[in-house]
C-alpha positions as MATLAB code, in Angstrom:
seq = 'XXXXXXXXXXXXXXXXXXXXXXXXXXXXXXXXXXXXXXXXXXXXXXXXXXXXXXXXXXXXXXXXXXXXXXXXXXXXXXXXXXXXXXXXXXXXXXXXXXXXXXXXXXXXXXXXXXXXXXXXXXXXXXXXXXXXXXXXXXXXXXXXXXXXXXXXXXXXXXXXXXXXXXXXXXXXXXXXXXXXXXXXXXXXXXXXXXXXXXXXXXXXXXXXXXXXXXXXXXXXXXXXXXXXXXXXXXXXXXXXXXXXXXXXXXXXXXXXXXXXXXXXXXXXXXXXXXXXXXXXXXXXXXXXXXXXXXXXXXXXXXXXXXXXXXXXXXXXXXXXXXXXXX';
ca = [
     -15.953  -10.333    3.486;
     -16.680  -11.313    0.098;
     -14.649  -14.347   -1.617;
     -12.840  -12.164   -4.204;
     -11.889   -9.671   -1.321;
     -10.450  -12.462    0.584;
      -8.525  -13.722   -2.267;
      -7.012  -10.359   -3.255;
      -6.008   -9.780    0.212;
      -4.289  -12.873    0.469;
      -2.411  -12.008   -2.598;
      -1.854   -8.551   -1.545;
      -0.453   -9.705    1.844;
       2.218  -12.056   -0.051;
       3.432   -9.671   -2.168;
       3.750   -7.174    0.737;
       5.897  -10.025    2.747;
       7.950  -10.537   -0.393;
       9.047   -7.069   -0.666;
       9.376   -6.523    3.179;
      11.962   -9.302    2.725;
      13.671   -7.739    0.113;
      13.976   -4.307    1.695;
      15.277   -5.622    4.549;
      18.091   -7.528    3.105;
      19.137   -4.959    0.815;
      21.809   -2.872    2.999;
      22.179    0.073    0.675;
      20.119    1.991   -1.856;
      21.897    3.922   -4.418;
      18.634    5.918   -5.292;
      15.070    6.311   -4.570;
      14.572    4.205   -7.821;
      15.927    0.979   -5.953;
      13.342    1.334   -3.440;
      10.496    1.929   -6.031;
      11.663   -1.056   -7.956;
      11.440   -3.121   -4.779;
       7.945   -1.695   -3.715;
       6.198   -1.228   -7.074;
       6.150   -3.304  -10.340;
       5.220   -0.681  -12.608;
       4.634    3.111  -12.671;
       2.589    3.406  -15.947;
       0.555    0.064  -16.612;
      -3.157   -0.243  -15.732;
      -3.651   -3.679  -14.196;
      -6.190   -6.353  -15.858;
      -9.047   -5.067  -13.349;
      -8.698   -1.630  -14.886;
      -8.618   -2.791  -18.653;
     -11.997   -4.490  -18.062;
     -13.286   -1.111  -16.952;
     -11.874    0.799  -19.679;
     -14.032   -1.587  -21.979;
     -16.806    0.504  -21.057;
     -15.145    3.882  -21.255;
     -14.001    6.035  -24.131;
     -11.078    7.892  -23.286;
      -9.541   11.059  -25.034;
      -6.118   12.501  -24.479;
      -6.386   16.605  -23.861;
      -4.328   18.932  -22.813;
      -5.308   21.593  -19.916;
      -3.222   24.395  -19.148;
      -0.342   22.685  -20.539;
      -0.921   19.521  -18.393;
      -1.783   15.983  -19.914;
      -5.120   14.917  -19.038;
      -7.696   12.060  -19.794;
     -11.442   12.774  -20.668;
     -13.454    9.828  -19.574;
     -16.774    9.464  -21.339;
     -19.201    6.379  -21.692;
     -19.202    4.200  -24.570;
     -22.624    2.968  -26.033;
     -22.932    0.059  -24.096;
     -25.557   -1.588  -22.071;
     -23.718   -0.493  -18.804;
     -25.015    3.005  -19.514;
     -28.219    2.255  -21.412;
     -30.181    4.064  -18.781;
     -28.114    6.918  -17.745;
     -29.009   10.500  -18.317;
     -25.636   12.292  -18.624;
     -25.040   16.013  -16.850;
     -22.768   17.785  -19.471;
     -22.838   20.970  -16.968;
     -20.811   18.839  -14.416;
     -17.225   17.446  -14.058;
     -15.428   15.214  -11.934;
     -11.926   16.205  -11.647;
     -10.102   12.850  -10.582;
      -6.477   12.812   -9.314;
      -4.974    9.400   -9.009;
      -2.919    8.024   -6.281;
       0.580    6.317   -6.116;
       2.353    7.846   -3.207;
       3.533   10.811   -5.676;
       5.741    8.162   -7.286;
       3.639    5.827   -9.145;
       0.187    5.807  -11.011;
      -1.351    7.204  -14.102;
      -4.465    8.823  -15.309;
      -6.119    5.859  -16.306;
      -5.792    4.429  -12.862;
      -9.316    5.073  -11.389;
     -11.078    3.746  -14.497;
     -13.290    1.191  -12.542;
     -14.395    3.794   -9.855;
     -14.992    6.526  -12.671;
     -17.311    3.968  -14.670;
     -19.334    3.438  -11.627;
     -19.531    6.872  -10.755;
     -20.682    7.834  -14.110;
     -23.374    5.366  -14.193;
     -24.486    6.319  -10.837;
     -24.310   10.024  -11.231;
     -24.303   10.865  -15.008;
     -21.171   13.093  -14.287;
     -18.389   12.641  -16.760;
     -14.796   12.651  -15.730;
     -11.229   14.375  -16.336;
      -8.054   12.625  -14.956;
      -5.000   14.683  -14.244;
      -1.547   12.982  -15.411;
       0.491   15.100  -13.157;
       4.302   14.731  -13.255;
       5.705   12.212  -10.744;
       8.317   12.350   -8.181;
      11.446   11.873   -7.783;
      11.842   13.315  -11.123;
       9.871   16.600   -9.733;
       9.312   17.480   -6.227;
       6.610   19.585   -4.213;
       5.026   21.856   -5.424;
       5.142   20.905   -8.988;
       2.128   18.277   -8.954;
      -0.169   20.574   -6.991;
       0.645   23.447   -9.130;
      -0.117   21.642  -12.329;
      -3.732   20.390  -10.817;
      -4.265   23.912   -9.639;
      -3.641   25.255  -13.011;
      -6.159   22.334  -14.539;
      -8.765   23.736  -12.115;
      -8.451   27.317  -13.330;
      -8.685   25.931  -16.727;
     -11.838   23.844  -15.939;
     -13.254   27.095  -14.684;
     -13.361   28.561  -18.092;
     -15.915   25.796  -19.013;
     -17.715   24.775  -15.668;
     -18.943   26.714  -13.052;
     -17.115   26.102   -9.677;
     -20.057   24.653   -8.092;
     -20.585   22.233  -10.890;
     -17.027   20.844  -10.418;
     -16.207   17.673   -8.190;
     -12.811   17.028   -6.980;
     -11.368   13.804   -5.590;
      -9.033   11.059   -5.670;
      -7.356    8.279   -3.863;
      -4.476    8.174   -1.552;
      -1.804   10.584   -2.658;
      -4.651   11.913   -5.163;
      -6.550   12.597   -1.819;
      -3.636   14.554   -0.668;
      -3.589   16.497   -3.806;
      -7.263   17.106   -3.947;
      -7.330   18.470   -0.537;
      -4.193   20.412   -0.786;
      -5.846   21.934   -4.195;
      -8.722   23.137   -2.185;
      -6.410   24.524    0.462;
      -4.327   26.731   -2.424;
      -7.733   27.727   -3.880;
      -8.639   29.118   -0.518;
      -5.026   30.577   -0.272;
      -5.725   32.623   -3.542;
      -9.282   33.406   -3.105;
     -10.578   31.223   -5.858;
     -14.001   29.648   -5.986;
     -14.014   26.167   -4.187;
     -15.500   23.146   -6.132;
     -19.068   21.826   -4.779;
     -17.528   19.001   -2.949;
     -14.706   16.556   -2.681;
     -14.317   12.792   -2.666;
     -11.159   11.771   -0.469;
     -10.353    7.796   -0.795;
      -7.919    6.578    1.766;
      -5.948    9.866    1.565;
      -2.346   10.172    2.132;
      -2.680   13.246    4.288;
       0.065   12.860    7.001;
       3.519   12.629    5.172;
       5.242   12.762    8.633;
       4.077    9.472    8.726;
       3.495    9.681   12.486;
      -0.156    9.066   12.944;
      -1.361    6.238   15.228;
      -2.449    3.787   12.593;
       1.216    3.743   11.121;
       2.138    1.481   14.106;
      -1.056   -0.309   15.024;
      -1.932   -1.186   11.504;
       1.384   -2.105   10.210;
       0.498   -5.932   10.312;
      -3.068   -5.702    9.161;
      -2.734   -3.586    6.099;
      -2.269   -6.217    3.440;
      -0.692   -3.799    1.118;
       1.410   -0.561    2.369;
       4.365   -0.487    4.913;
       5.679    2.416    6.979;
       8.941    2.171    5.163;
       7.331    2.482    1.725;
       5.388    5.492    2.831;
       8.204    7.230    4.282;
      10.659    6.815    1.142;
       7.691    8.224   -0.682;
       7.041   11.250    1.199;
      10.811   12.092    0.962;
      10.904   11.584   -2.913;
       7.946   13.993   -3.012;
       9.559   16.682   -1.163;
      13.640   16.389   -2.076;
      13.563   13.844   -4.861;
      16.244   11.210   -5.596;
      17.787   11.122   -2.256;
      18.087    8.122   -0.227;
      17.242    9.556    3.295;
      14.370    9.934    5.555;
      13.261   13.427    6.361;
      12.135   14.698   10.153;
       8.628   15.035   10.517;
       9.085   18.798   11.020;
      10.185   19.138    7.488;
       6.823   17.343    6.307;
       4.501   19.328    8.261;
       3.556   22.321    5.723;
      -0.178   21.962    5.381;
       0.084   21.795    1.775;
       2.370   18.593    2.137;
       0.491   17.310    5.072;
      -2.874   18.436    4.996;
      -4.049   17.110    8.379;
      -2.049   20.245    9.820;
      -4.269   22.536    7.957;
      -7.263   24.983    8.721;
     -10.141   23.379    6.655;
     -12.743   26.330    7.442;
     -14.352   27.470    4.013;
     -13.866   24.345    2.370;
     -16.543   22.415    0.591;
     -18.426   19.240    1.730;
     -16.121   16.247    1.628;
     -16.904   12.259    1.340;
     -14.033   10.516    2.929;
     -13.503    6.825    2.692;
     -10.870    4.456    4.403;
     -10.406    1.022    5.307;
     -10.365    0.552    9.435;
      -7.371   -1.905    9.143;
      -5.060    0.177    6.708;
      -2.068    1.861    7.351;
      -3.314    5.362    6.617;
      -6.539    5.121    8.544;
      -5.713    7.704   10.997;
      -4.939   10.293    8.145;
      -8.507    9.964    7.031;
      -9.865    9.973   10.727;
      -7.717   13.348   11.648;
      -9.004   15.078    8.425;
     -12.789   14.194    9.318;
     -12.162   15.331   12.866;
     -10.661   18.489   11.651;
     -13.788   18.867    9.500;
     -15.918   18.732   12.426;
     -13.607   21.064   14.205;
     -13.699   23.729   11.401;
     -17.486   23.402   10.544;
     -16.963   21.653    7.417;
     -19.731   19.254    6.239;
     -18.268   15.742    5.811;
     -19.196   12.210    5.821;
     -16.881    9.351    6.945;
     -17.268    6.210    5.526;
     -15.228    3.023    6.858;
     -14.939   -0.554    6.392;
     -13.281   -3.381    7.787;
     -11.081   -6.320    6.050;
     -10.438   -4.555    2.708;
      -7.519   -2.753    1.495;
      -5.783    0.703    1.109;
      -8.284    2.861   -1.540;
     -10.466   -0.063   -2.263;
     -13.030    2.461   -3.060;
     -11.635    3.190   -6.321;
     -12.543   -0.640   -7.368;
     -16.106    0.781   -8.069;
     -18.380   -2.177   -8.513;
     -15.724   -5.082   -9.058;
     -15.814   -6.013   -5.445;
     -18.973   -6.182   -3.489;
     -17.288   -4.186   -0.742;
     -16.177   -1.454   -3.038;
     -19.467   -1.246   -4.960;
     -21.421   -0.532   -1.765;
     -19.055    1.971   -0.937;
     -18.973    3.460   -4.069;
     -22.896    3.622   -4.130;
     -22.822    5.396   -0.816;
     -20.523    7.706   -2.077;
     -22.508    8.345   -5.246;
     -25.951    8.946   -2.934;
     -23.599   11.610   -1.022;
     -22.719   13.161   -4.054;
     -26.113   13.388   -5.606;
     -27.517   14.675   -2.073;
     -24.899   17.679   -1.973;
     -25.040   18.190   -5.772;
     -28.801   17.973   -5.736;
     -29.017   15.497   -8.744;
     -32.055   13.794   -7.574;
];
């Protein structure tokens, strides 16, 4: 484990313990916002790491099919000096945040590294968050953005991907495309996807203490907010087993290749493992990349950590192989 990763894990774990104590001491929540206030500091402010990444990126606000998006392009910096960019390809990035947090700038570090390694520029979707809106608003917005992109890019020149809830939405997008007989993207990148909103996977119990970031209480309230909005109650697993909500229950046959990344000691490990096994079951090409002693969705930190840099390079090599960019 690198020193930078070790220090980050310690800081995340300390914050997690503080939040757990606050949640335990609170007897009553008047709304889901009370839970979110304890579990997350901000819904719309990029942290300092992402600001560093944005120094190498040009960002432009655009609107696709009535949905706000961010277009990422390279700035003329040494970081991109030897890169040949592929304007015929597009990476559609979908940010995470448990459906209730996050923003379109969130994946800046991964996007920066991804662009340098593949030459593919990115568009990030600023989809509507819960509990203000509920399922299927977010997935419908992303679906509309994808259809709009098909007017500019060939389907086999589009890569979709995201982390955590964004991984869920990327996979749900492909399922919705399949349902409506729309051509699939070339491939998908799924980083620590939150694919099991029933929160019943084995790792939700086994990794509760090893994950330095997430708790089952946190994910349970997020899944409820995504489905029914601003109501403080936890839904039974049956209510959350719709494949478009929990894609671990989906038939994946006919979907494109996937790169699946996850940390072995994180809460959502079983989500990614289940999706990978379902890919094998349904004859979908997939690569499963794991690491230890990291944290949830560490892949999106690009080349900031040694661990995330190695994972991002591995991901980009798989992208170049599938997309025949070499």
